[in-house]
mmCIF file of C-alpha atoms and ligand atoms in Angstrom:
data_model
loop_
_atom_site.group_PDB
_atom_site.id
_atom_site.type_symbol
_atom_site.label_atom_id
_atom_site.label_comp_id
_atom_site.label_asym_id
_atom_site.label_seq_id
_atom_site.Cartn_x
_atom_site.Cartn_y
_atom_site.Cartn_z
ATOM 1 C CA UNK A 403 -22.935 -8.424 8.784
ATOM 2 C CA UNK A 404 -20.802 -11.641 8.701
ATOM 3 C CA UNK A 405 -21.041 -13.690 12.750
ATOM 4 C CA UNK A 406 -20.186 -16.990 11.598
ATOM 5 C CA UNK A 407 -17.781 -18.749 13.816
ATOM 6 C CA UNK A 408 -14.181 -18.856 11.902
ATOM 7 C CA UNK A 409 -13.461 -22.607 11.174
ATOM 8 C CA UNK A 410 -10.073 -21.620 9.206
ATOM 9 C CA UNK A 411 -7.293 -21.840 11.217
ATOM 10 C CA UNK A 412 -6.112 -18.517 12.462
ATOM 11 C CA UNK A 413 -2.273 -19.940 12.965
ATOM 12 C CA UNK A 414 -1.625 -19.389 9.109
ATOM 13 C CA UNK A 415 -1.514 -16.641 6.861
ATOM 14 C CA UNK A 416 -1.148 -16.148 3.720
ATOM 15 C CA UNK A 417 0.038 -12.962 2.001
ATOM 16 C CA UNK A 418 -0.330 -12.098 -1.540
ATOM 17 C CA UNK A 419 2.197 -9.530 -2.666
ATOM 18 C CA UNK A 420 4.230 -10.678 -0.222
ATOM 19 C CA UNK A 421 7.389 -10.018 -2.093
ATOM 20 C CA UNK A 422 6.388 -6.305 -2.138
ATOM 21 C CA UNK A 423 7.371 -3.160 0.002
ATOM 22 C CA UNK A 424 3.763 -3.335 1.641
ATOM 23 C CA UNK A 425 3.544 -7.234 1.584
ATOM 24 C CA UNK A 426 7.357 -7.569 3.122
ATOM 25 C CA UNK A 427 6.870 -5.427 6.052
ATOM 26 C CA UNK A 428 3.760 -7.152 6.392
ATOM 27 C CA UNK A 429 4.989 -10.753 6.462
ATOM 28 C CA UNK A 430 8.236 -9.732 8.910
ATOM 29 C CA UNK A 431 5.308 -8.253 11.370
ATOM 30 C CA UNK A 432 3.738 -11.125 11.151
ATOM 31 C CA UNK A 433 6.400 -13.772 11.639
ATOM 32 C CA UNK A 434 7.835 -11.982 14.227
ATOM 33 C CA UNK A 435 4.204 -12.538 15.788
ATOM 34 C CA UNK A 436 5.283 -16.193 15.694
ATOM 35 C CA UNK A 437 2.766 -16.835 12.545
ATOM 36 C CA UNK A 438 2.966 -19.255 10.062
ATOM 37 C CA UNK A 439 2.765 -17.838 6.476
ATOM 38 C CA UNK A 440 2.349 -18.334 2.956
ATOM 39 C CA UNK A 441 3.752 -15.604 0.978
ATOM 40 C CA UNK A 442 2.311 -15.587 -2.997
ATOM 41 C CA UNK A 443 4.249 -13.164 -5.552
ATOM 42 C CA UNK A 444 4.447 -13.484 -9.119
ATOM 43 C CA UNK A 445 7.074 -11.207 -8.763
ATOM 44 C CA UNK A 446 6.296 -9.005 -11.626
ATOM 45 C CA UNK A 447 7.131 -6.137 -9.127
ATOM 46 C CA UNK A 448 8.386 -7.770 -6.193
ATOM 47 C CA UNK A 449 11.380 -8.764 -5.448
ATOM 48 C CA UNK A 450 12.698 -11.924 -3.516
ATOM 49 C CA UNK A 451 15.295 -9.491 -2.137
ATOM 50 C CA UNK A 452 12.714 -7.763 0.028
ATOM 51 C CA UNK A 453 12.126 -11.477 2.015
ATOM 52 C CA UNK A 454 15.642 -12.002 2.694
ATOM 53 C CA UNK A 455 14.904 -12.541 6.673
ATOM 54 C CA UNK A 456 11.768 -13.934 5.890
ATOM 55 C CA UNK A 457 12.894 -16.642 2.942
ATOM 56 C CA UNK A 458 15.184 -17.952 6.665
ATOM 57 C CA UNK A 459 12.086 -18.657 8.802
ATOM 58 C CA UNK A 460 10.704 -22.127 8.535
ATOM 59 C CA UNK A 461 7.646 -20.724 9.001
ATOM 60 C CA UNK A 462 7.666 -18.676 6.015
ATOM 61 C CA UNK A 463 7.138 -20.119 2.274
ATOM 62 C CA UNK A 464 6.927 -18.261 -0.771
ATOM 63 C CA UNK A 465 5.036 -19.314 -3.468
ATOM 64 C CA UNK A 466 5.812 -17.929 -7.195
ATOM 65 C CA UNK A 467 2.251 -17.854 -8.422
ATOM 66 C CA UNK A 468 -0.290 -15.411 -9.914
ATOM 67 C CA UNK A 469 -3.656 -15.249 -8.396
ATOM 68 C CA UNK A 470 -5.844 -15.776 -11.360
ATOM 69 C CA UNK A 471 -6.444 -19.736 -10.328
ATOM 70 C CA UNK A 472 -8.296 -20.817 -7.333
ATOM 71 C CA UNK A 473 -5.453 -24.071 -7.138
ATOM 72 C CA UNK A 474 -2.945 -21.244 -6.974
ATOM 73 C CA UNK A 475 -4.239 -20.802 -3.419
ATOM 74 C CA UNK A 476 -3.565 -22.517 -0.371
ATOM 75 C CA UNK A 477 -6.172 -22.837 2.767
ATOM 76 C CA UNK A 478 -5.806 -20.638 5.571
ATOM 77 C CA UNK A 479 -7.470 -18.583 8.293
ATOM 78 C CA UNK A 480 -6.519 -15.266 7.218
ATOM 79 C CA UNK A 481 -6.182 -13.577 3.733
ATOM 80 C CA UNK A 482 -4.033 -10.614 3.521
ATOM 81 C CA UNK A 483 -4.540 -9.768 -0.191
ATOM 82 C CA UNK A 484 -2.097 -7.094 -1.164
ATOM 83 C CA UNK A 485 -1.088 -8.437 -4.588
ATOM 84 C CA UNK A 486 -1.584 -5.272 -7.399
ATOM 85 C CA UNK A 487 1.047 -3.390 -9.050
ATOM 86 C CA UNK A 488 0.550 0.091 -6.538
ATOM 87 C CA UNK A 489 2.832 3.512 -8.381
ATOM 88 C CA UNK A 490 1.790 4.906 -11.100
ATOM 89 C CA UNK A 491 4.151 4.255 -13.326
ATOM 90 C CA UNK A 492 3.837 0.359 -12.262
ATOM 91 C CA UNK A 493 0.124 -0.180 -12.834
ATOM 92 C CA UNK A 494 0.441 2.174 -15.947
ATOM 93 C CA UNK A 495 2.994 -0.188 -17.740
ATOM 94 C CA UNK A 496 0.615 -2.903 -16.848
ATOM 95 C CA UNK A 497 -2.830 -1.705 -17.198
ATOM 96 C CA UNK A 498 -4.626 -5.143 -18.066
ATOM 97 C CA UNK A 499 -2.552 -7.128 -15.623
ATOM 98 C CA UNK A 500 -3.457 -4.973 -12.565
ATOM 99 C CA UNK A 501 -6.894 -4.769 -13.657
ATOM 100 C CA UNK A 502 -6.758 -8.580 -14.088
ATOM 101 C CA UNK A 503 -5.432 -9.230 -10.304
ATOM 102 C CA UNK A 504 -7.392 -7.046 -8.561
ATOM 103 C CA UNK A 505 -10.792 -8.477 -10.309
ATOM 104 C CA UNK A 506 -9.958 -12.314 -11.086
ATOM 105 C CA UNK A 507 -6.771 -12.512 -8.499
ATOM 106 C CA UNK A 508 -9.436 -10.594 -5.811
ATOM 107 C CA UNK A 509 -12.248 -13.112 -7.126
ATOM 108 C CA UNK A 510 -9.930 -16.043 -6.481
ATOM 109 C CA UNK A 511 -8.668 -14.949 -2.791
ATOM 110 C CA UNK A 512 -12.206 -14.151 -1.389
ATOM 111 C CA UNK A 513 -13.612 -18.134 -2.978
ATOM 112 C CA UNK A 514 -10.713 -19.505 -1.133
ATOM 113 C CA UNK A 515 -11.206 -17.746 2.169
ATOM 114 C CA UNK A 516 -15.065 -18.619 1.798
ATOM 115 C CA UNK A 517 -13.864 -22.218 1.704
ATOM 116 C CA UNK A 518 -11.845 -22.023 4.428
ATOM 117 C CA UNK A 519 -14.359 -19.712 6.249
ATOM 118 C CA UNK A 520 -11.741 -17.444 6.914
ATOM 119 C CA UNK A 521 -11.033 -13.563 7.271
ATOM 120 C CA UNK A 522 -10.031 -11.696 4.562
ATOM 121 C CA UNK A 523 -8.218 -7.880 4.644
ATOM 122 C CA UNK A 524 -8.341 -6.368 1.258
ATOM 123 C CA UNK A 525 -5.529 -3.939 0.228
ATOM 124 C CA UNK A 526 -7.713 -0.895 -1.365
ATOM 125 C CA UNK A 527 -6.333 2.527 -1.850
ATOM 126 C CA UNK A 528 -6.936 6.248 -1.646
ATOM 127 C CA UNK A 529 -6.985 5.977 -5.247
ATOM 128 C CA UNK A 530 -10.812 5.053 -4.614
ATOM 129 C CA UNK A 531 -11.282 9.020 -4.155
ATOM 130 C CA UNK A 532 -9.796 9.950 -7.498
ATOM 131 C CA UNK A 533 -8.705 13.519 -7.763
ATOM 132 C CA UNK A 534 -11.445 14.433 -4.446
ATOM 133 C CA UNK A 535 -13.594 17.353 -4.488
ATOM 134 C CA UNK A 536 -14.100 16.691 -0.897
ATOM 135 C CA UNK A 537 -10.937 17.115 1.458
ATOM 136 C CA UNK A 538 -9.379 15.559 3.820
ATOM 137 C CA UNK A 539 -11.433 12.561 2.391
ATOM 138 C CA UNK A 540 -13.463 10.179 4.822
ATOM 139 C CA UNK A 541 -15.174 6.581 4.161
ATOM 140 C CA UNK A 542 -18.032 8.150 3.586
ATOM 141 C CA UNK A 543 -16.960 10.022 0.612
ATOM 142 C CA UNK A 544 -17.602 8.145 -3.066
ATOM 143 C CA UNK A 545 -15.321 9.694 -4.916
ATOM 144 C CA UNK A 546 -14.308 11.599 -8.246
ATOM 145 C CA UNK A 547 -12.526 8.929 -10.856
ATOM 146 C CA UNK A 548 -12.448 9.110 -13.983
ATOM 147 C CA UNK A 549 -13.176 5.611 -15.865
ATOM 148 C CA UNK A 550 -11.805 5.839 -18.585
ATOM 149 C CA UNK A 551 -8.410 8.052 -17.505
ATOM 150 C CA UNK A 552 -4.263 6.069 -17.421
ATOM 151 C CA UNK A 553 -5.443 5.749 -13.864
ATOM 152 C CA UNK A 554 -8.755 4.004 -14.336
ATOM 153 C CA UNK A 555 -6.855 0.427 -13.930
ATOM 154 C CA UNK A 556 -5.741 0.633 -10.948
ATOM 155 C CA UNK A 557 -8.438 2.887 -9.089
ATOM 156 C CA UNK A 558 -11.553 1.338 -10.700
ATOM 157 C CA UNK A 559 -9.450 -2.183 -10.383
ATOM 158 C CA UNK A 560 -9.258 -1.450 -6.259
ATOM 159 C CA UNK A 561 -13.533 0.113 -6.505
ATOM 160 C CA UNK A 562 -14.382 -3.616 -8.566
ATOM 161 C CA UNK A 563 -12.439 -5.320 -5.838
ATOM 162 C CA UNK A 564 -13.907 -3.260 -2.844
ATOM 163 C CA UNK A 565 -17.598 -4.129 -4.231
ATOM 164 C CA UNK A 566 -16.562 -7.766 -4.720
ATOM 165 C CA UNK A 567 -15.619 -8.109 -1.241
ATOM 166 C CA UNK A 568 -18.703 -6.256 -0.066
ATOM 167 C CA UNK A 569 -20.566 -8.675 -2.295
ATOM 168 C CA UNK A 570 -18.993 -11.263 -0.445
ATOM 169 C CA UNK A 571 -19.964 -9.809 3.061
ATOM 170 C CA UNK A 572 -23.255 -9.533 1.646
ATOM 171 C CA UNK A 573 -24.420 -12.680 -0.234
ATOM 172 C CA UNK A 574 -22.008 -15.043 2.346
ATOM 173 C CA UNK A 575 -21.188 -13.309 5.479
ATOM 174 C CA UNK A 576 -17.364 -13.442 4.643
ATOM 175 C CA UNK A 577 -15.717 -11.632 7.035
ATOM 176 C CA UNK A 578 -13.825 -9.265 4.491
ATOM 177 C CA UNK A 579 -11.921 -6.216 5.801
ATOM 178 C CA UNK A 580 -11.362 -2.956 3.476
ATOM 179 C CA UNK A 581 -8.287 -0.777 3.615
ATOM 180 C CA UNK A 582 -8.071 1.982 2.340
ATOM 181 C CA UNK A 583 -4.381 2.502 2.428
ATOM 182 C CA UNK A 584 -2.834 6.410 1.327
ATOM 183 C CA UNK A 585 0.624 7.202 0.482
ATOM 184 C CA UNK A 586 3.351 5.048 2.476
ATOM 185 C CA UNK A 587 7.014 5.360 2.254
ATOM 186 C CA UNK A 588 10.066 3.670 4.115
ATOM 187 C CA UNK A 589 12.722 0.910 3.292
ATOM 188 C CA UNK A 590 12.253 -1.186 0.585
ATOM 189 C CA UNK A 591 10.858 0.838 -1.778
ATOM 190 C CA UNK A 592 11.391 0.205 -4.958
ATOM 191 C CA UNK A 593 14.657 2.811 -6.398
ATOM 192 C CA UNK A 594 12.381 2.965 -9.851
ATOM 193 C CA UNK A 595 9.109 2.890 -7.995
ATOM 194 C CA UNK A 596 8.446 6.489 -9.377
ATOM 195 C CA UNK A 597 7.692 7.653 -6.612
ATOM 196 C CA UNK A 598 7.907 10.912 -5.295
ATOM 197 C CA UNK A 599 9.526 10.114 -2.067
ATOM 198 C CA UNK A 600 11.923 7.323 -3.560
ATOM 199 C CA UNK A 601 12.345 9.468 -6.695
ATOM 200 C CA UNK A 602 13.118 12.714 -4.428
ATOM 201 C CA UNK A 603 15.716 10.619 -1.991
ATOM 202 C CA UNK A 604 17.560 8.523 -5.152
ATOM 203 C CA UNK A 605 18.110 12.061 -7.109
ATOM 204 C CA UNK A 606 18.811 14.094 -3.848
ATOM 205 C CA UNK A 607 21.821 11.110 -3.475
ATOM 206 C CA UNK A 608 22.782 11.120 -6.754
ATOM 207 C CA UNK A 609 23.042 15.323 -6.990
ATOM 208 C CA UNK A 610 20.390 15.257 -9.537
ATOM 209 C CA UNK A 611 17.626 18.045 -9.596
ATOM 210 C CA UNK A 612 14.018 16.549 -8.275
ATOM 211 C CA UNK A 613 11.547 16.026 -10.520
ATOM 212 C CA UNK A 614 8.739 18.338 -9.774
ATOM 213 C CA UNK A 615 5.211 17.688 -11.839
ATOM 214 C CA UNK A 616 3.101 20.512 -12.317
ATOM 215 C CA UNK A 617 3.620 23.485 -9.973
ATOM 216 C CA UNK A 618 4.080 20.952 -6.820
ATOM 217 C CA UNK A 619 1.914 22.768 -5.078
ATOM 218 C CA UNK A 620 -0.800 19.078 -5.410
ATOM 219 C CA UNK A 621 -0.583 17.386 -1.387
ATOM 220 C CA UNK A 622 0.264 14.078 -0.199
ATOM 221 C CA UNK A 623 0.309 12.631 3.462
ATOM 222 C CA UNK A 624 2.782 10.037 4.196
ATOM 223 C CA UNK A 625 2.728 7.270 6.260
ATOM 224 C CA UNK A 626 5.823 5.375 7.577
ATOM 225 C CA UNK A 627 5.497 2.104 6.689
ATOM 226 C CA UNK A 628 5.959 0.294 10.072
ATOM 227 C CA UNK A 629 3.357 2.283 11.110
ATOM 228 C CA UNK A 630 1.093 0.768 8.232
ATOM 229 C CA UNK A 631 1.848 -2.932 8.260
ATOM 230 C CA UNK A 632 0.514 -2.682 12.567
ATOM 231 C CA UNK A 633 -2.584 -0.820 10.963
ATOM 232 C CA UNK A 634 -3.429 -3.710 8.714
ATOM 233 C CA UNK A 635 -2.943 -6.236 11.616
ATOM 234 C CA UNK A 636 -5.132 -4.274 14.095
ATOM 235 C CA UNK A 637 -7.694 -4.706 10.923
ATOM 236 C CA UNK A 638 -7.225 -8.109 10.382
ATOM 237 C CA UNK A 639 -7.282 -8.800 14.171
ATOM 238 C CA UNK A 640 -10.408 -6.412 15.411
ATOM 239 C CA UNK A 641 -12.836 -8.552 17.420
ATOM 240 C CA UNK A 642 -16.270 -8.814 16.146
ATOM 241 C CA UNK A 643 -17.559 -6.747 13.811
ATOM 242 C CA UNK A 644 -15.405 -3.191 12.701
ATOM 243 C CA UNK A 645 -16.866 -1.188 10.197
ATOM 244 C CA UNK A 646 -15.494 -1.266 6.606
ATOM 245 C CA UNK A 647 -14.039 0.198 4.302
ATOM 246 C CA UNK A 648 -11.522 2.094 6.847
ATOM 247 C CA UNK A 649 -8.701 4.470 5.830
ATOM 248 C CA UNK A 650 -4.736 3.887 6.912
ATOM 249 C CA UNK A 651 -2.981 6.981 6.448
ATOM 250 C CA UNK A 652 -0.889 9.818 8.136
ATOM 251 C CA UNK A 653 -2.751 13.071 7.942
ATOM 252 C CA UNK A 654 -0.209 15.449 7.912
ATOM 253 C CA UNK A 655 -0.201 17.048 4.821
ATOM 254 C CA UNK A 656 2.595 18.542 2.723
ATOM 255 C CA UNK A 657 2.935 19.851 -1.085
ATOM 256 C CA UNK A 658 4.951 17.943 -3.255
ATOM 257 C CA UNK A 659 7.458 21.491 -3.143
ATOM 258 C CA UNK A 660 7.533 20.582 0.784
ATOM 259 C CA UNK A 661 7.884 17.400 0.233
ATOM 260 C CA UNK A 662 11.391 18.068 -1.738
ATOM 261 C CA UNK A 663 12.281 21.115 0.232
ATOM 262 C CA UNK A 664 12.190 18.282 3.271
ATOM 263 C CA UNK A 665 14.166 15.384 1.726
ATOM 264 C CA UNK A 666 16.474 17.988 0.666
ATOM 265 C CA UNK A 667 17.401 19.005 4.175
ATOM 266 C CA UNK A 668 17.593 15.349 5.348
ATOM 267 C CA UNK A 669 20.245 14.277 2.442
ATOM 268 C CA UNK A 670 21.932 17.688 3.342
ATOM 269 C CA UNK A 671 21.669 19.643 0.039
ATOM 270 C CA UNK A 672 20.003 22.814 -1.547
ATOM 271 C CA UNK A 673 17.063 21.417 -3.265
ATOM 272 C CA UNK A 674 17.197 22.149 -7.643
ATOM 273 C CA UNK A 675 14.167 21.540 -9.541
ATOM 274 C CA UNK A 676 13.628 19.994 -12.973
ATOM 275 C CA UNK A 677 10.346 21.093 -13.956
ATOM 276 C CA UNK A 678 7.973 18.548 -15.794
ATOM 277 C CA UNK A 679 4.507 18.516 -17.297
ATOM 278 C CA UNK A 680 1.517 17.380 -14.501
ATOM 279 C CA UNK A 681 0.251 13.983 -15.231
ATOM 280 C CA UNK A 682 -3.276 13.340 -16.525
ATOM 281 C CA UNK A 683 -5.735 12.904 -13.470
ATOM 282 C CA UNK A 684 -3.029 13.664 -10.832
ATOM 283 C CA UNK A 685 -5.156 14.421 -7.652
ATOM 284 C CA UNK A 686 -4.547 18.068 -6.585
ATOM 285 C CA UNK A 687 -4.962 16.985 -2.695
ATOM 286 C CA UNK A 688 -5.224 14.293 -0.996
ATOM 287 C CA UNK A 689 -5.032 13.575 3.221
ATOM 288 C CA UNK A 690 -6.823 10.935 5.044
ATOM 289 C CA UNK A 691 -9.395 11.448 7.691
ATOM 290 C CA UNK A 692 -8.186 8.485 10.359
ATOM 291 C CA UNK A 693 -11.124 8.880 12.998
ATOM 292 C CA UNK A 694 -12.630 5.565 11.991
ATOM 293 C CA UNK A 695 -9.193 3.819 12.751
ATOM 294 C CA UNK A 696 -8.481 5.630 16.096
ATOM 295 C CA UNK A 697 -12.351 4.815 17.164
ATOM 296 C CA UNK A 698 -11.866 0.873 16.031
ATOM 297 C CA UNK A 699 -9.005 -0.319 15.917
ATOM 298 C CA UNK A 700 -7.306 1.980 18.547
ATOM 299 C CA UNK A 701 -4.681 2.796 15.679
ATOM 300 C CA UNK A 702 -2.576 6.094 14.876
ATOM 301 C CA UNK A 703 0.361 6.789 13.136
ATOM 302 C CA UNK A 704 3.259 7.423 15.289
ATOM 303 C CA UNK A 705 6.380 7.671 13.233
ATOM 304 C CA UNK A 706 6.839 11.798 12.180
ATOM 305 C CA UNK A 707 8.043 12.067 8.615
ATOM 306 C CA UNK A 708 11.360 13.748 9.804
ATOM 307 C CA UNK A 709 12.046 10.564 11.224
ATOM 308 C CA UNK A 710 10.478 7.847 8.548
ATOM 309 C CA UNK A 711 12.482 9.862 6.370
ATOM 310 C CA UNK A 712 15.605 9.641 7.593
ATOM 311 C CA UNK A 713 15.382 5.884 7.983
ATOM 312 C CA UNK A 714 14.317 5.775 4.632
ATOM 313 C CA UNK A 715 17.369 7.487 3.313
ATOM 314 C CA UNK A 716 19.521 5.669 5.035
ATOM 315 C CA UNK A 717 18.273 2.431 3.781
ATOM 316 C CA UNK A 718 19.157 3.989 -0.041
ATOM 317 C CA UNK A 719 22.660 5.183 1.094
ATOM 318 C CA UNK A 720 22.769 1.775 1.871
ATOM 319 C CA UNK A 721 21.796 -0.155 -1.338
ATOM 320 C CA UNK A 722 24.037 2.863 -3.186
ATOM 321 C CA UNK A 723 27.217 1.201 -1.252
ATOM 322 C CA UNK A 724 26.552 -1.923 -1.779
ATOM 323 C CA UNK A 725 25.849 -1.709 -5.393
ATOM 324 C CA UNK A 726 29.323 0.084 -5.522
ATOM 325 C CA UNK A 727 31.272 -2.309 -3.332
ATOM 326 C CA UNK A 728 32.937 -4.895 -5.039
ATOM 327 C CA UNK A 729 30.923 -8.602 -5.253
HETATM 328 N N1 LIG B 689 5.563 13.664 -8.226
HETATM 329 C C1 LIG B 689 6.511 14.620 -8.582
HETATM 330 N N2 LIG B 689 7.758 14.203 -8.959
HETATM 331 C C2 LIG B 689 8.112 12.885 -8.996
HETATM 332 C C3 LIG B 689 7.137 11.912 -8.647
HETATM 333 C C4 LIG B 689 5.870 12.338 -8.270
HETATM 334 O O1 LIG B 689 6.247 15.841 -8.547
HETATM 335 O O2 LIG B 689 9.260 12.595 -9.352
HETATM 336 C C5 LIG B 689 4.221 14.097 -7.776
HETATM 337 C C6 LIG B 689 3.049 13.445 -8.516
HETATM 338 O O3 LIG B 689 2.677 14.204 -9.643
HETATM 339 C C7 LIG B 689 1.980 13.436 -7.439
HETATM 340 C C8 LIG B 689 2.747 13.282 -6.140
HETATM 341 O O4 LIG B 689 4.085 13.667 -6.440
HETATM 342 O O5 LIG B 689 1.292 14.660 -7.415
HETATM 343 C C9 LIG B 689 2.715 11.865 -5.588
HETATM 344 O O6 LIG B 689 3.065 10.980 -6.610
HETATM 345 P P1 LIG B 689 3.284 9.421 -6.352
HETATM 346 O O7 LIG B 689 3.585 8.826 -7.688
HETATM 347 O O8 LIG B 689 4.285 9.213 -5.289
HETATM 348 O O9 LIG B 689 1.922 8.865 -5.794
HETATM 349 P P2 LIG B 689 0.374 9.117 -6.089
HETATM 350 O O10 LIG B 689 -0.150 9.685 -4.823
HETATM 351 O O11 LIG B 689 0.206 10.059 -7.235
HETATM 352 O O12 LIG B 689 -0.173 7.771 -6.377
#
């Protein structure tokens, strides 16, 4: 278990992914801490739009790097490492490059926080459980992924990167962090994210009939994302030793139907369906079990869906306007 006393200095942060929906929210939360931090984004799917307050706080910088060279990396006392192409259809377009930052860009972070003897939080995923045979899915659980699956990048890229950083703990005493972080929604999601909540609320707006895969009867929980980014802080921030991996996730469960049926009522229309094939290795259920969080880290969600989702619609009635308004 790592004790070492931290020699890097806690004042700054870097952020990889900084430039996406996770890694924004993150970085405001943090600077608003009064935090110095390095944001790094190669911005293959993050945008520089998502930092707009952040790219106007001297104490925020924003390198354009990828993660795949240790110079790439600036010293620090904590290591957020977010940095991984995260919806399907993102990591699927770029299977080598998301296996390629979450083992060499994950490699990379954890030598430079072992330099700087410094903490390290690693983004992982409920993608670790696969499509789970056990349900609502604890730490404990090891999961049902297939290797070799349009999935496989990014899950087994997030298991090689969990058993890096456990290597770490083990062979160095780093002080490395796991997240396992389920389904989050809220401003600044991506409009071609793919996502079912983004795709639901940007064809909702639009009139267009959601896009329902399979029977939509498969679950999801959501998590708002505010309520998220203050999980992964309490993580980071945890005196002594927490356990690890630990999930971040809401609990509350709804099928994908739901799901619609909900968005539908917040935009204020009858919900129409556009039935399409179920992708391969879709998990048929999936809902965190948080007790580890609420034990260590004191953490909860606390923003209901009703509400996360009607900020998050708001925010795309908003970029709709202004992408109609005149320049
Ligand atoms: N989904 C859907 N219609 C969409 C997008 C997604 O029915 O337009 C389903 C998808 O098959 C999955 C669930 O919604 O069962 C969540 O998909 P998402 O891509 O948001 O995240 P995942 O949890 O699969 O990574």
């Amino acid at each position: 278990m790592p004790s070492r006393a931290k020699r890097g200095s806690t004042s700054r942060i870097v952020v990889t992914g900084a430039a996406g929906f996770l890694g924004s929210h993150l970085v405001d939360r943090l600077l608003a801490g009064g935090h110095r931090v390095i944001g790094i984004d190669d911005l293959s799917t993050g945008r520089r739009s998502n930092l707009r307050d952040a790219r106007n706080d001297p104490r925020f910088r924003l390198l354009r790097a990828d993660l795949s060279t240790l110079s790439a990396i600036p010293s620090a006392g904590r290591y957020y490492h977010l940095a991984s192409p995260a919806s399907p259809s993102a990591y699927q377009r770029d299977p080598i490059g998301t296996l390629r930052v979450n083992s060499v860009g994950t490699y990379c972070v954890l030598e430079s926080a072992r330099k700087a003897d410094a903490r390290v939080l690693l983004a992982s995923t409920s993608e670790v459980y696969g499509d789970p045979s056990v349900h609502p899915q604890d730490e404990k659980y090891w999961g049902n992924v297939n290797p070799i699956g349009p999935r496989s990048c990014y899950d087994e890229g997030k298991r090689f990167a969990e058993a890096l950083g456990m290597a770490y703990r083990r062979r160095y005493g780093l002080d490395v962090r796991i997240a396992r972080i389920f389904n989050t929604y809220g401003p600044r999601m991506a409009a071609d994210d793919g996502r079912v909540v983004s795709n639901f609320i940007v064809q909702g707006l639009r009139g267009e009939a959601f896009t329902l895969y399979g029977k939509g009867n498969q679950t999801r929980s959501f998590c708002y994302v505010s309520d998220l980014v203050e999980g992964l802080e309490r993580m980071m921030e945890a005196p002594g030793d927490v356990p690890t991996p630990i999930n971040l996730g809401n609990p509350r469960e709804f099928t994908v139907r739901q799901t619609a049926e909900m968005v539908a009522r917040e935009i204020g229309i009858r919900p129409t369906f556009r039935h399409e094939p179920l992708p391969e290795d879709d998990p048929k259920q999936r809902s965190p079990v948080i007790q580890r969080a609420r034990q260590y880290l004191g953490w909860s969600p606390r923003v209901p869906f009703e509400e996360g989702l009607r900020e998050t619609v708001q925010y795309f009635r908003t970029v709709r306007a202004s992408r109609r308004s005149p320049k």
